[in-house]
Amino acid sequence: AAWLVASRGWTPLQHLEALTVDRARTLLRGGADSSSGEPSALERARVLCSWSESDPTAAAVASTVAIHSLVSPPSMNGKTGVVVSANASTGRFGVRVAGEAKALAPRPANLEPAAA
């Protein structure tokens, strides 16, 4: 699974989508550092919170997405990739598509959750 590769080396605190409040509290009280790792748990939380909860295109780092409606490069439309980064200041994601040398930087509107 591509998300395993994208999240390799993450600390337990960086897996925000899988943490309960109690588990996060336990990790933090046990000394987990919210600023360690790349991207850090704190950075991931800020990015996730910056997108509207009602936005169905908001993707989390390490999730698999389908790409659509890109003007440039149009050849990427219909392909799937893994979100490898998210930039709150630009509102774009870094998406790695298998076989491509460089990650794409699409807007959320050009992504949707990939079919399982």
CSV table of N, CA and C in Angstrom, one decimal, residues 40-116:
chain,number,residue,atom,x,y,z
A,40,SER,N,5.6,17.3,10.6
A,40,SER,CA,5.3,17.1,12.1
A,40,SER,C,3.8,16.9,12.3
A,41,ALA,N,3.5,16.3,13.5
A,41,ALA,CA,2.1,16.2,13.8
A,41,ALA,C,1.4,17.5,13.9
A,42,LEU,N,2.1,18.5,14.4
A,42,LEU,CA,1.6,19.8,14.6
A,42,LEU,C,1.3,20.5,13.2
A,43,GLU,N,2.2,20.3,12.3
A,43,GLU,CA,2.1,20.8,10.9
A,43,GLU,C,0.9,20.1,10.2
A,44,ARG,N,0.8,18.8,10.4
A,44,ARG,CA,-0.3,18.0,9.8
A,44,ARG,C,-1.6,18.5,10.4
A,45,ALA,N,-1.7,18.7,11.7
A,45,ALA,CA,-2.9,19.2,12.3
A,45,ALA,C,-3.3,20.5,11.8
A,46,ARG,N,-2.4,21.4,11.6
A,46,ARG,CA,-2.7,22.8,11.1
A,46,ARG,C,-3.2,22.7,9.7
A,47,VAL,N,-2.6,21.9,8.8
A,47,VAL,CA,-3.1,21.7,7.5
A,47,VAL,C,-4.5,21.1,7.4
A,48,LEU,N,-4.7,20.1,8.2
A,48,LEU,CA,-6.0,19.4,8.2
A,48,LEU,C,-7.1,20.4,8.7
A,49,CYS,N,-6.8,21.2,9.7
A,49,CYS,CA,-7.7,22.1,10.2
A,49,CYS,C,-8.0,23.3,9.3
A,50,SER,N,-7.0,23.6,8.4
A,50,SER,CA,-7.2,24.8,7.6
A,50,SER,C,-8.2,24.6,6.5
A,51,TRP,N,-8.5,23.3,6.2
A,51,TRP,CA,-9.5,23.0,5.2
A,51,TRP,C,-10.9,22.9,5.8
A,52,SER,N,-11.9,23.3,5.1
A,52,SER,CA,-13.2,23.2,5.7
A,52,SER,C,-13.6,21.8,5.8
A,53,GLU,N,-14.3,21.5,7.0
A,53,GLU,CA,-14.8,20.1,7.2
A,53,GLU,C,-15.8,19.7,6.1
A,54,SER,N,-16.5,20.6,5.5
A,54,SER,CA,-17.5,20.3,4.5
A,54,SER,C,-16.8,20.1,3.1
A,55,ASP,N,-15.5,20.2,3.0
A,55,ASP,CA,-14.8,20.1,1.7
A,55,ASP,C,-14.5,18.6,1.5
A,56,PRO,N,-15.3,17.9,0.7
A,56,PRO,CA,-15.0,16.5,0.5
A,56,PRO,C,-13.7,16.2,-0.2
A,57,THR,N,-13.1,17.2,-0.8
A,57,THR,CA,-11.8,16.9,-1.5
A,57,THR,C,-10.6,17.1,-0.6
A,58,ALA,N,-10.8,17.5,0.7
A,58,ALA,CA,-9.7,17.7,1.6
A,58,ALA,C,-9.1,16.3,1.8
A,59,ALA,N,-7.9,16.1,1.4
A,59,ALA,CA,-7.2,14.8,1.6
A,59,ALA,C,-6.1,14.9,2.6
A,60,ALA,N,-5.9,13.8,3.3
A,60,ALA,CA,-4.8,13.8,4.3
A,60,ALA,C,-3.5,13.2,3.7
A,61,VAL,N,-2.4,13.6,4.2
A,61,VAL,CA,-1.1,13.1,3.8
A,61,VAL,C,-1.2,11.6,3.9
A,62,ALA,N,-0.7,10.9,3.0
A,62,ALA,CA,-0.7,9.4,2.9
A,62,ALA,C,-2.0,8.8,2.3
A,63,SER,N,-2.9,9.6,2.0
A,63,SER,CA,-4.2,9.0,1.4
A,63,SER,C,-4.0,8.9,-0.1
A,64,THR,N,-4.8,8.0,-0.7
A,64,THR,CA,-4.7,7.7,-2.1
A,64,THR,C,-5.8,8.5,-2.8
A,65,VAL,N,-5.5,9.3,-3.8
A,65,VAL,CA,-6.4,10.1,-4.5
A,65,VAL,C,-6.4,9.9,-6.0
A,66,ALA,N,-7.6,10.2,-6.6
A,66,ALA,CA,-7.7,10.2,-8.0
A,66,ALA,C,-7.6,11.7,-8.5
A,67,ILE,N,-6.9,11.9,-9.6
A,67,ILE,CA,-6.6,13.2,-10.1
A,67,ILE,C,-7.6,13.4,-11.3
A,68,HIS,N,-8.1,14.6,-11.4
A,68,HIS,CA,-9.1,15.0,-12.5
A,68,HIS,C,-9.0,16.5,-12.8
A,69,SER,N,-9.5,16.8,-13.9
A,69,SER,CA,-9.7,18.2,-14.4
A,69,SER,C,-8.4,19.1,-14.4
A,70,LEU,N,-7.2,18.5,-14.5
A,70,LEU,CA,-6.0,19.3,-14.5
A,70,LEU,C,-5.9,19.8,-15.9
A,71,VAL,N,-5.5,21.1,-16.0
A,71,VAL,CA,-5.2,21.7,-17.3
A,71,VAL,C,-3.8,21.4,-17.7
A,72,SER,N,-2.9,21.4,-16.7
A,72,SER,CA,-1.5,21.1,-17.0
A,72,SER,C,-0.9,20.3,-15.9
A,73,PRO,N,-0.4,19.1,-16.2
A,73,PRO,CA,-0.5,18.4,-17.4
A,73,PRO,C,-1.7,17.5,-17.5
A,74,PRO,N,-2.5,17.6,-18.6
A,74,PRO,CA,-3.7,16.9,-18.8
A,74,PRO,C,-3.5,15.4,-18.8
A,75,SER,N,-2.3,14.9,-19.1
A,75,SER,CA,-2.1,13.5,-19.1
A,75,SER,C,-2.2,12.8,-17.7
A,76,MET,N,-2.2,13.6,-16.7
A,76,MET,CA,-2.3,13.0,-15.3
A,76,MET,C,-3.8,12.8,-14.9
A,77,ASN,N,-4.7,13.4,-15.7
A,77,ASN,CA,-6.1,13.2,-15.4
A,77,ASN,C,-6.5,11.7,-15.5
A,78,GLY,N,-7.2,11.2,-14.5
A,78,GLY,CA,-7.6,9.8,-14.4
A,78,GLY,C,-6.6,8.9,-13.7
A,79,LYS,N,-5.4,9.4,-13.3
A,79,LYS,CA,-4.4,8.6,-12.6
A,79,LYS,C,-4.7,8.8,-11.1
A,80,THR,N,-4.1,7.8,-10.4
A,80,THR,CA,-4.2,7.9,-8.9
A,80,THR,C,-2.8,8.1,-8.4
A,81,GLY,N,-2.7,8.7,-7.2
A,81,GLY,CA,-1.5,9.0,-6.6
A,81,GLY,C,-1.6,9.0,-5.1
A,82,VAL,N,-0.5,9.2,-4.4
A,82,VAL,CA,-0.5,9.3,-2.9
A,82,VAL,C,-0.2,10.7,-2.5
A,83,VAL,N,-0.9,11.3,-1.6
A,83,VAL,CA,-0.6,12.6,-1.1
A,83,VAL,C,0.6,12.5,-0.2
A,84,VAL,N,1.7,13.2,-0.6
A,84,VAL,CA,2.9,13.1,0.2
A,84,VAL,C,3.2,14.4,1.0
A,85,SER,N,2.4,15.4,0.7
A,85,SER,CA,2.6,16.7,1.5
A,85,SER,C,1.4,17.5,1.3
A,86,ALA,N,1.2,18.5,2.1
A,86,ALA,CA,0.2,19.5,2.0
A,86,ALA,C,0.7,20.8,2.5
A,87,ASN,N,0.4,21.9,1.7
A,87,ASN,CA,0.9,23.2,2.0
A,87,ASN,C,-0.3,24.1,2.3
A,88,ALA,N,-0.5,24.5,3.6
A,88,ALA,CA,-1.6,25.3,4.0
A,88,ALA,C,-1.5,26.7,3.4
A,89,SER,N,-0.2,27.2,3.2
A,89,SER,CA,-0.1,28.6,2.6
A,89,SER,C,-0.5,28.7,1.1
A,90,THR,N,-0.2,27.6,0.4
A,90,THR,CA,-0.6,27.6,-1.0
A,90,THR,C,-1.9,26.9,-1.3
A,91,GLY,N,-2.4,26.1,-0.3
A,91,GLY,CA,-3.6,25.3,-0.5
A,91,GLY,C,-3.5,24.2,-1.5
A,92,ARG,N,-2.3,23.7,-1.7
A,92,ARG,CA,-2.0,22.7,-2.7
A,92,ARG,C,-1.4,21.4,-1.9
A,93,PHE,N,-1.6,20.3,-2.6
A,93,PHE,CA,-1.0,19.0,-2.1
A,93,PHE,C,0.2,18.6,-3.0
A,94,GLY,N,1.1,17.9,-2.4
A,94,GLY,CA,2.1,17.2,-3.2
A,94,GLY,C,1.6,15.8,-3.4
A,95,VAL,N,1.4,15.4,-4.6
A,95,VAL,CA,0.9,14.1,-5.0
A,95,VAL,C,1.9,13.3,-5.8
A,96,ARG,N,2.3,12.2,-5.3
A,96,ARG,CA,3.3,11.3,-6.1
A,96,ARG,C,2.5,10.3,-6.9
A,97,VAL,N,2.7,10.3,-8.2
A,97,VAL,CA,2.1,9.3,-9.1
A,97,VAL,C,3.2,8.3,-9.4
A,98,ALA,N,2.9,7.0,-9.3
A,98,ALA,CA,3.8,6.0,-9.6
A,98,ALA,C,4.4,6.1,-11.1
A,99,GLY,N,5.7,6.0,-11.2
A,99,GLY,CA,6.3,6.1,-12.5
A,99,GLY,C,6.6,7.6,-12.9
A,100,GLU,N,6.2,8.5,-12.1
A,100,GLU,CA,6.5,9.9,-12.5
A,100,GLU,C,7.7,10.4,-11.6
A,101,ALA,N,8.6,11.1,-12.2
A,101,ALA,CA,9.8,11.6,-11.5
A,101,ALA,C,9.6,12.6,-10.5
A,102,LYS,N,8.6,13.4,-10.7
A,102,LYS,CA,8.3,14.6,-9.9
A,102,LYS,C,6.9,14.6,-9.3
A,103,ALA,N,6.7,15.0,-8.1
A,103,ALA,CA,5.4,15.0,-7.5
A,103,ALA,C,4.6,16.2,-8.1
A,104,LEU,N,3.3,16.0,-8.3
A,104,LEU,CA,2.4,17.1,-8.8
A,104,LEU,C,2.1,18.0,-7.6
A,105,ALA,N,1.5,19.2,-7.9
A,105,ALA,CA,1.1,20.1,-6.8
A,105,ALA,C,-0.3,20.6,-7.2
A,106,PRO,N,-1.3,19.7,-7.2
A,106,PRO,CA,-2.7,20.1,-7.6
A,106,PRO,C,-3.4,20.8,-6.4
A,107,ARG,N,-4.5,21.5,-6.8
A,107,ARG,CA,-5.4,22.1,-5.8
A,107,ARG,C,-6.4,21.0,-5.4
A,108,PRO,N,-7.0,21.2,-4.2
A,108,PRO,CA,-7.9,20.2,-3.7
A,108,PRO,C,-9.1,19.9,-4.7
A,109,ALA,N,-9.5,20.9,-5.5
A,109,ALA,CA,-10.6,20.7,-6.4
A,109,ALA,C,-10.2,19.7,-7.5
A,110,ASN,N,-8.9,19.4,-7.7
A,110,ASN,CA,-8.5,18.5,-8.7
A,110,ASN,C,-8.3,17.1,-8.2
A,111,LEU,N,-8.7,16.8,-6.9
A,111,LEU,CA,-8.5,15.5,-6.3
A,111,LEU,C,-9.8,15.0,-5.7
A,112,GLU,N,-9.9,13.7,-5.7
A,112,GLU,CA,-11.1,13.1,-5.0
A,112,GLU,C,-10.5,11.8,-4.4
A,113,PRO,N,-11.2,11.3,-3.4
A,113,PRO,CA,-10.7,10.0,-2.8
A,113,PRO,C,-10.7,8.9,-3.9
A,114,ALA,N,-9.7,8.1,-3.9
A,114,ALA,CA,-9.6,7.0,-4.9
A,114,ALA,C,-10.5,5.9,-4.5
A,115,ALA,N,-11.1,5.3,-5.5
A,115,ALA,CA,-11.9,4.1,-5.2
A,115,ALA,C,-11.1,3.0,-4.6
A,116,ALA,N,-11.6,2.3,-3.6
A,116,ALA,CA,-10.9,1.3,-2.9
A,116,ALA,C,-10.7,0.1,-3.8
